[in-house]
C-alpha positions as a Python dict, from the first residue, in 0.01 Angstrom:
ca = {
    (1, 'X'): (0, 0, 0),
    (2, 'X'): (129, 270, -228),
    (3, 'X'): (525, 319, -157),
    (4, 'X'): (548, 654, -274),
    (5, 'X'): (351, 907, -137),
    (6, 'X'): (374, 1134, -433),
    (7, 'X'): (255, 911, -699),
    (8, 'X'): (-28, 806, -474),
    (9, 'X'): (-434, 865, -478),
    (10, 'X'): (-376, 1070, -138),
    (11, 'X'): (-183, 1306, -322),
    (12, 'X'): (-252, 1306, -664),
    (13, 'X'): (-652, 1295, -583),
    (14, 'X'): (-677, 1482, -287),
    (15, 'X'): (-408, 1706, -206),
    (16, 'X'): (-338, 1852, -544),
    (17, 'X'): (-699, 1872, -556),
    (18, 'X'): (-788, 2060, -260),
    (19, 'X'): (-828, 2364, -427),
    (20, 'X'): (-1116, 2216, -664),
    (21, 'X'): (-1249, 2024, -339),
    (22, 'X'): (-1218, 2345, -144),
    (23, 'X'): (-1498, 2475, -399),
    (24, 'X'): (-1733, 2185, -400),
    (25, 'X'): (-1690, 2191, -33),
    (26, 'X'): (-1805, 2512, 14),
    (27, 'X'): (-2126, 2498, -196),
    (28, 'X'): (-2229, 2215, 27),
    (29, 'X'): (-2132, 2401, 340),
    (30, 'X'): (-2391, 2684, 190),
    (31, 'X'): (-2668, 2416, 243),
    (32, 'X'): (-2586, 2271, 572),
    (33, 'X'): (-2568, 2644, 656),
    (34, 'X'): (-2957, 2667, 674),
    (35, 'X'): (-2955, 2406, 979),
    (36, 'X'): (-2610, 2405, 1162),
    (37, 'X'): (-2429, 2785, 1233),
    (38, 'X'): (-2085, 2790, 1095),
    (39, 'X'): (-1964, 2754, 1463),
    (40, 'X'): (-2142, 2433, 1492),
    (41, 'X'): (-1961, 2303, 1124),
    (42, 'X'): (-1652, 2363, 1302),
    (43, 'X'): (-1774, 2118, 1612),
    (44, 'X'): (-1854, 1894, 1357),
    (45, 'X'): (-1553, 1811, 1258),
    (46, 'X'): (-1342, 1852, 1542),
    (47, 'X'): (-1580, 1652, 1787),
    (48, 'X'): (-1594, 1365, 1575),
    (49, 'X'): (-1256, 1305, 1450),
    (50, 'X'): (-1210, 1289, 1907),
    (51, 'X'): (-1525, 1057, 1891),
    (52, 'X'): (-1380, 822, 1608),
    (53, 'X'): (-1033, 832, 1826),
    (54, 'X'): (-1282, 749, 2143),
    (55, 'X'): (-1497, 449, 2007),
    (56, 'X'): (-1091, 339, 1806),
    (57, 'X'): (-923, 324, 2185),
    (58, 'X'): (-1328, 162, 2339),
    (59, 'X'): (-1307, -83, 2049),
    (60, 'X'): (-911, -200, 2086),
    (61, 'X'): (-785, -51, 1773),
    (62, 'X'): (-468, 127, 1714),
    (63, 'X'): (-428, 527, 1710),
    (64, 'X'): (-321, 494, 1349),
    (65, 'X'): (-664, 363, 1244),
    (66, 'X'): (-815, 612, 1362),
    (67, 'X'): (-601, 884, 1209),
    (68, 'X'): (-733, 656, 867),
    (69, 'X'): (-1089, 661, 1003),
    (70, 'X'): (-1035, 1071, 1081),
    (71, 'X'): (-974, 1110, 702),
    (72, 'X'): (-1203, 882, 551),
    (73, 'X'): (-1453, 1097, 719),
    (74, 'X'): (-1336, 1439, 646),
    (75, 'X'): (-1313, 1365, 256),
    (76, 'X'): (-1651, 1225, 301),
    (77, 'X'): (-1777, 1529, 408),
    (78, 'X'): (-1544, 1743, 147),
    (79, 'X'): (-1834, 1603, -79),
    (80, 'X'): (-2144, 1560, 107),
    (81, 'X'): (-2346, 1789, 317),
    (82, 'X'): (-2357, 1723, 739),
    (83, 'X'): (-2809, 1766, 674),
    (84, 'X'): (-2803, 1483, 406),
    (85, 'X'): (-2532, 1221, 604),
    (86, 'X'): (-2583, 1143, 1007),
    (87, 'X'): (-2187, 1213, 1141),
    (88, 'X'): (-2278, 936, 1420),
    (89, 'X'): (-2322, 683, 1156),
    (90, 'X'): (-2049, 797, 923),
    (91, 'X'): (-1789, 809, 1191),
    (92, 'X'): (-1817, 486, 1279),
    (93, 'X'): (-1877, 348, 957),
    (94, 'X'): (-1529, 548, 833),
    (95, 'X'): (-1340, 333, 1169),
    (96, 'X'): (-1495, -18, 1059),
    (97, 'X'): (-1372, 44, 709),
    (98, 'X'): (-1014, 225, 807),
    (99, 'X'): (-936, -108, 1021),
    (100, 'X'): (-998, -348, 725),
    (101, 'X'): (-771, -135, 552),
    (102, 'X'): (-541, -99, 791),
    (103, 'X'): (-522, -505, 818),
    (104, 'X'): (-721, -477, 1146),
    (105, 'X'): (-1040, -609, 1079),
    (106, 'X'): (-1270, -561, 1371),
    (107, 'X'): (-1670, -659, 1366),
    (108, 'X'): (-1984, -423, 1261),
    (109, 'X'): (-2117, -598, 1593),
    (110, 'X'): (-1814, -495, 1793),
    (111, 'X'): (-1855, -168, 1654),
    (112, 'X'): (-2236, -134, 1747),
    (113, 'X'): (-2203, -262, 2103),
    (114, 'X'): (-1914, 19, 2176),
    (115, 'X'): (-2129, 298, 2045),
    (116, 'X'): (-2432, 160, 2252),
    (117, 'X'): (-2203, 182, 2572),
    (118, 'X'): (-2149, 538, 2485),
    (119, 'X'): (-2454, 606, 2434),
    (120, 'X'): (-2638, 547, 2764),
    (121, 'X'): (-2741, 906, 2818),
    (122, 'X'): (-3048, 1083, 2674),
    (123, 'X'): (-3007, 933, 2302),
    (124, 'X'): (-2966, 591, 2264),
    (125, 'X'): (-2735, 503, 1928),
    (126, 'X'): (-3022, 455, 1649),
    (127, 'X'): (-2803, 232, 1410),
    (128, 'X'): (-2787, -122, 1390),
    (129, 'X'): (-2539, -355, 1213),
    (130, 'X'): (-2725, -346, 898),
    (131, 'X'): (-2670, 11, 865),
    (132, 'X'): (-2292, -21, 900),
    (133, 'X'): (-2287, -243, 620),
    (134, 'X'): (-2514, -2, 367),
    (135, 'X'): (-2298, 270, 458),
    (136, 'X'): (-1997, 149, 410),
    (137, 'X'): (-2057, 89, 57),
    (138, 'X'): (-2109, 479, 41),
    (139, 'X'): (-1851, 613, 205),
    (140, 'X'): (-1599, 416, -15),
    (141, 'X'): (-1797, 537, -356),
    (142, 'X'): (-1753, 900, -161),
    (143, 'X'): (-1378, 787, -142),
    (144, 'X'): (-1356, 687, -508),
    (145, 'X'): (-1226, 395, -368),
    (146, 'X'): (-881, 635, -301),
    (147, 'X'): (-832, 382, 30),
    (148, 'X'): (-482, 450, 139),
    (149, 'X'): (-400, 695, 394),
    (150, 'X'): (-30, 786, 442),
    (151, 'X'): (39, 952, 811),
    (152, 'X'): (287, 1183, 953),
    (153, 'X'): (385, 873, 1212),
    (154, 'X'): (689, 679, 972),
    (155, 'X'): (831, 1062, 939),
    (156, 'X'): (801, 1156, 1300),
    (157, 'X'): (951, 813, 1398),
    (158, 'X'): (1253, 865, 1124),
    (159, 'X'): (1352, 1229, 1239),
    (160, 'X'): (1304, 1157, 1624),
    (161, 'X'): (1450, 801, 1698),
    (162, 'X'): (1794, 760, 1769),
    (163, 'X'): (1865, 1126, 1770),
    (164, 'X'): (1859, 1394, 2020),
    (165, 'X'): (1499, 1493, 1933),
    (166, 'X'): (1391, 1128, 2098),
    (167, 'X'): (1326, 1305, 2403),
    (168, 'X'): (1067, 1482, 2246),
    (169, 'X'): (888, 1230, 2069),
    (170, 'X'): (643, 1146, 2294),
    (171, 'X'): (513, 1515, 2293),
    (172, 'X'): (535, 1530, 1918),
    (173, 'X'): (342, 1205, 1882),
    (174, 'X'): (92, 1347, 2082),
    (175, 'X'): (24, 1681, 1903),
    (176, 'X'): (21, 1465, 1574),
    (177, 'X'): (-248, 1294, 1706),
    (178, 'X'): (-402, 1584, 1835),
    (179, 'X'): (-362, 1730, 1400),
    (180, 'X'): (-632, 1551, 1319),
    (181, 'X'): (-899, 1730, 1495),
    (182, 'X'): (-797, 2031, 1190),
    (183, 'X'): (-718, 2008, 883),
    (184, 'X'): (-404, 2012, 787),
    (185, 'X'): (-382, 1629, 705),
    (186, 'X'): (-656, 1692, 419),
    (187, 'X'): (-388, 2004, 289),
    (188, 'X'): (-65, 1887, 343),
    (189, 'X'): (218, 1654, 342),
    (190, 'X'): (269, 1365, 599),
    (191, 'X'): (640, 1506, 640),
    (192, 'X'): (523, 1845, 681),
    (193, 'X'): (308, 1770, 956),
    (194, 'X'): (560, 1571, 1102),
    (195, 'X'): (797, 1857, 1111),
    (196, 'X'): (548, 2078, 1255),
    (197, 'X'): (473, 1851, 1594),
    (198, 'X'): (875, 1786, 1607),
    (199, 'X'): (933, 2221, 1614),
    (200, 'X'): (656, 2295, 1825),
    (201, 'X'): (729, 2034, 2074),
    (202, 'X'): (1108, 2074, 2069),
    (203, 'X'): (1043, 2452, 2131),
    (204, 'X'): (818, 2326, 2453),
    (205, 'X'): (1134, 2175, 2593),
    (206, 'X'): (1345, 2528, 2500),
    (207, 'X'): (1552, 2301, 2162),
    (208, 'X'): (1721, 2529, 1938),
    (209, 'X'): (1457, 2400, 1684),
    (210, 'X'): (1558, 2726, 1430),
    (211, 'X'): (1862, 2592, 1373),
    (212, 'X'): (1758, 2227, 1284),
    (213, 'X'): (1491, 2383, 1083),
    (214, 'X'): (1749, 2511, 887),
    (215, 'X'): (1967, 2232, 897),
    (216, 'X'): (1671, 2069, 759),
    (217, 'X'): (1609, 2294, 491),
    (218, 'X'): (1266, 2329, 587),
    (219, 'X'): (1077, 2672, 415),
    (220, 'X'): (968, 2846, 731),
    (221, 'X'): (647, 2994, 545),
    (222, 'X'): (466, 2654, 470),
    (223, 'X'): (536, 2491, 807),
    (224, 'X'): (428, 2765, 1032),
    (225, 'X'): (103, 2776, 845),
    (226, 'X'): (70, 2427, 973),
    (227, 'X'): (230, 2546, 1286),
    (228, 'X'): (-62, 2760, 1313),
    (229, 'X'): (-331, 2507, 1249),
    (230, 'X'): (-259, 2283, 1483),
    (231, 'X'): (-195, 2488, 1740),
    (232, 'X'): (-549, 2609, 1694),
    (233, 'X'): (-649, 2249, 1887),
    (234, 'X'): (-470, 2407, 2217),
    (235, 'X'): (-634, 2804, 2248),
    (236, 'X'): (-979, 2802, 2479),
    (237, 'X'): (-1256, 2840, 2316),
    (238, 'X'): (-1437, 3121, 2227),
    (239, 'X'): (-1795, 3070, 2235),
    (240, 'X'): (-1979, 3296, 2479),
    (241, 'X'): (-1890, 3112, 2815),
    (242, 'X'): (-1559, 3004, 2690),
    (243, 'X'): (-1719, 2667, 2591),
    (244, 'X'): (-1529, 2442, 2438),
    (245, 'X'): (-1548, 2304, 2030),
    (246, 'X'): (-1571, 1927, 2213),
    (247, 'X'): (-1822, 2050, 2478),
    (248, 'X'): (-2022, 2249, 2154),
    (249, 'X'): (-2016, 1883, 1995),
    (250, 'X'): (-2169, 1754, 2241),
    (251, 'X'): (-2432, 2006, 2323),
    (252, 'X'): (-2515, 1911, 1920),
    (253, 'X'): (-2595, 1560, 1964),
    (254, 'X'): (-2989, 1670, 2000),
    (255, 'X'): (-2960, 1861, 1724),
    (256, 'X'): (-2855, 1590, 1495),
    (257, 'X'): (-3082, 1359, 1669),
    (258, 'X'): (-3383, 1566, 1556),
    (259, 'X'): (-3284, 1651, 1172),
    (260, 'X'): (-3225, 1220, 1153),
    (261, 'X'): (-3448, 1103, 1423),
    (262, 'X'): (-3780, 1093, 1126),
    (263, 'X'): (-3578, 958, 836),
    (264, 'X'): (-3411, 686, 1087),
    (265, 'X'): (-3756, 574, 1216),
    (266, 'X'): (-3906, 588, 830),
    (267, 'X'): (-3549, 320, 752),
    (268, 'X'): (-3648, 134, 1085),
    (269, 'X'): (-4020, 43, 952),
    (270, 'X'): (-3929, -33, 606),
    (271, 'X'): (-3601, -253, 745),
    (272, 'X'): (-3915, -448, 971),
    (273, 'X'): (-4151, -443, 693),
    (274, 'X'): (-3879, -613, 448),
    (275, 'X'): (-3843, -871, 758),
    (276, 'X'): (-4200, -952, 826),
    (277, 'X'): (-4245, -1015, 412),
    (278, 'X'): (-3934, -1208, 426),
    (279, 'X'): (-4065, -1434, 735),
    (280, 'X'): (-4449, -1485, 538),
    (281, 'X'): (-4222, -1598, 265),
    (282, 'X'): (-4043, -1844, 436),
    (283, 'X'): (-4342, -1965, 639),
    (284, 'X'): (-4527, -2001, 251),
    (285, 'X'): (-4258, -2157, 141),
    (286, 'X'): (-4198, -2431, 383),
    (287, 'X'): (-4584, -2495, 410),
    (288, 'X'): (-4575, -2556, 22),
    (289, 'X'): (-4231, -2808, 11),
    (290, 'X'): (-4397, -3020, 290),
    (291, 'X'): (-4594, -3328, 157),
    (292, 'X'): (-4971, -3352, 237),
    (293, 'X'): (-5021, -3605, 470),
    (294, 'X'): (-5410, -3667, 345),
    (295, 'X'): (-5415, -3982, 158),
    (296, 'X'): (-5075, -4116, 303),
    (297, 'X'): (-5051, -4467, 408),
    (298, 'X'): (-4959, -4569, 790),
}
């Protein structure tokens, strides 16, 4: 893995870039507009980076691969519409490929039988193990093959442990975690967002955190703007009967189910068809190799 954060593809590629992104982005969002309300792209996001952190902790994988997993999927999405790409298959497809990344290779099958647990209510999960594979192959084109991921985790750890902020690290891991459902990890630094979860916890437990901000040399302007982000994640929701962005999410599943419920059945019959063609084949094949027992001696 890259050393140096600031000579890396995260950086170079994709933060630098966010501006330019932030324009393709929004062209795509004008599309996905005609089917999902801009409330609904919101839920999007936000109930499926909690979903790839569900099916991460269901499938035994660590938090960080998930945070991977979390980005993988946003950038996907900073370049292709929600209508064209099915977020239940390219959230898992994003945690299969963050944990051979991260050196935690767990299998498509694995995978598949989590999502099928968690799927037991009205929708049953309509991808197989096959279409983990195909879309993997996607999502890292999607990527550019820009793979590594660095996380505000190594920072938090640095500032926090053996200090007097160690009390507070707990709390600050947690809201890290938590950053991922914006984001801020798509717009700035690891060490920013780091510094962000260490104030705003630290001020929970009534720290002086101004004056290690300034001990710090932190410019106030840039980290309360990720202040503010994240602690978007914590205020109710606003959405008629205070529903909630994860509860919204979840309300969408039938949505999504009918814009990919055609096009997943159409995949289905040609994935059988393929099969069936495959099996005459074999069943041709074997009938031709085996020697004709007319005229054979005893």
């Amino acid at each position: 893995m890259a050393a140096n954060f600031w000579t890396s593809t995260h950086y170079v590629n994709w933060i630098r870039n966010a501006g330019t992104i932030q324009v393709e982005m929004n062209a795509l969002r004008i599309r996905d507009s005609e089917y999902f309300t801009e409330e609904e792209l919101i839920s999007l996001q936000v109930y499926f980076a909690q979903f790839i952190s569900t099916l991460a902790r269901k499938a035994g994988l660590r938090q960080r691969i998930a945070a991977t997993a979390t980005v993988y999927y946003k950038r996907f999405y900073m370049r292709s519409g929600f209508v064209d790409h099915d977020p239940r298959l390219v959230a898992p497809v994003a945690l299969y490929l963050a944990a051979k990344v991260e050196e935690h290779t767990v299998t498509a099958q694995k995978i598949i039988n989590q999502l099928n647990l968690m799927y037991k209510g009205e929708h049953s999960y309509p991808y197989v193990v096959a279409d983990i594979y195909d879309y993997e192959f996607m999502l890292i084109s999607e990527l550019d093959f820009d793979l590594v991921v660095f996380h505000p985790y190594r920072a938090l750890m640095r500032y926090c442990s053996g200090s007097p902020l160690n009390s507070i690290l707990r709390g600050a891991w947690a809201m890290v975690n938590d950053s991922y459902r914006t984001d801020v990890c798509m717009n700035y630094p690891p060490y920013l967002i780091a510094f962000a979860c260490i104030y705003m916890a630290g001020s929970l437990d009534n720290m002086d955190m101004d004056t290690w901000m300034e001990k710090m040399n932190i410019e106030p302007g840039e980290l309360s703007e990720v202040i503010r982000a994240i602690s978007s994640v914590y205020e109710p929701g606003k959405t008629g009967k205070e529903t909630s962005t994860l509860q919204l999410g979840e309300a969408l599943e039938g949505k999504i189910q009918a814009r990919f419920a055609d096009r997943q059945k159409r995949k289905q019959e040609e994935r059988q068809g393929k099969e069936r063609s495959m099996e005459q084949w074999l069943r041709k094949d074997k009938g031709a190799a085996e020697p004709s027992s007319k005229g054979s001696k005893p």
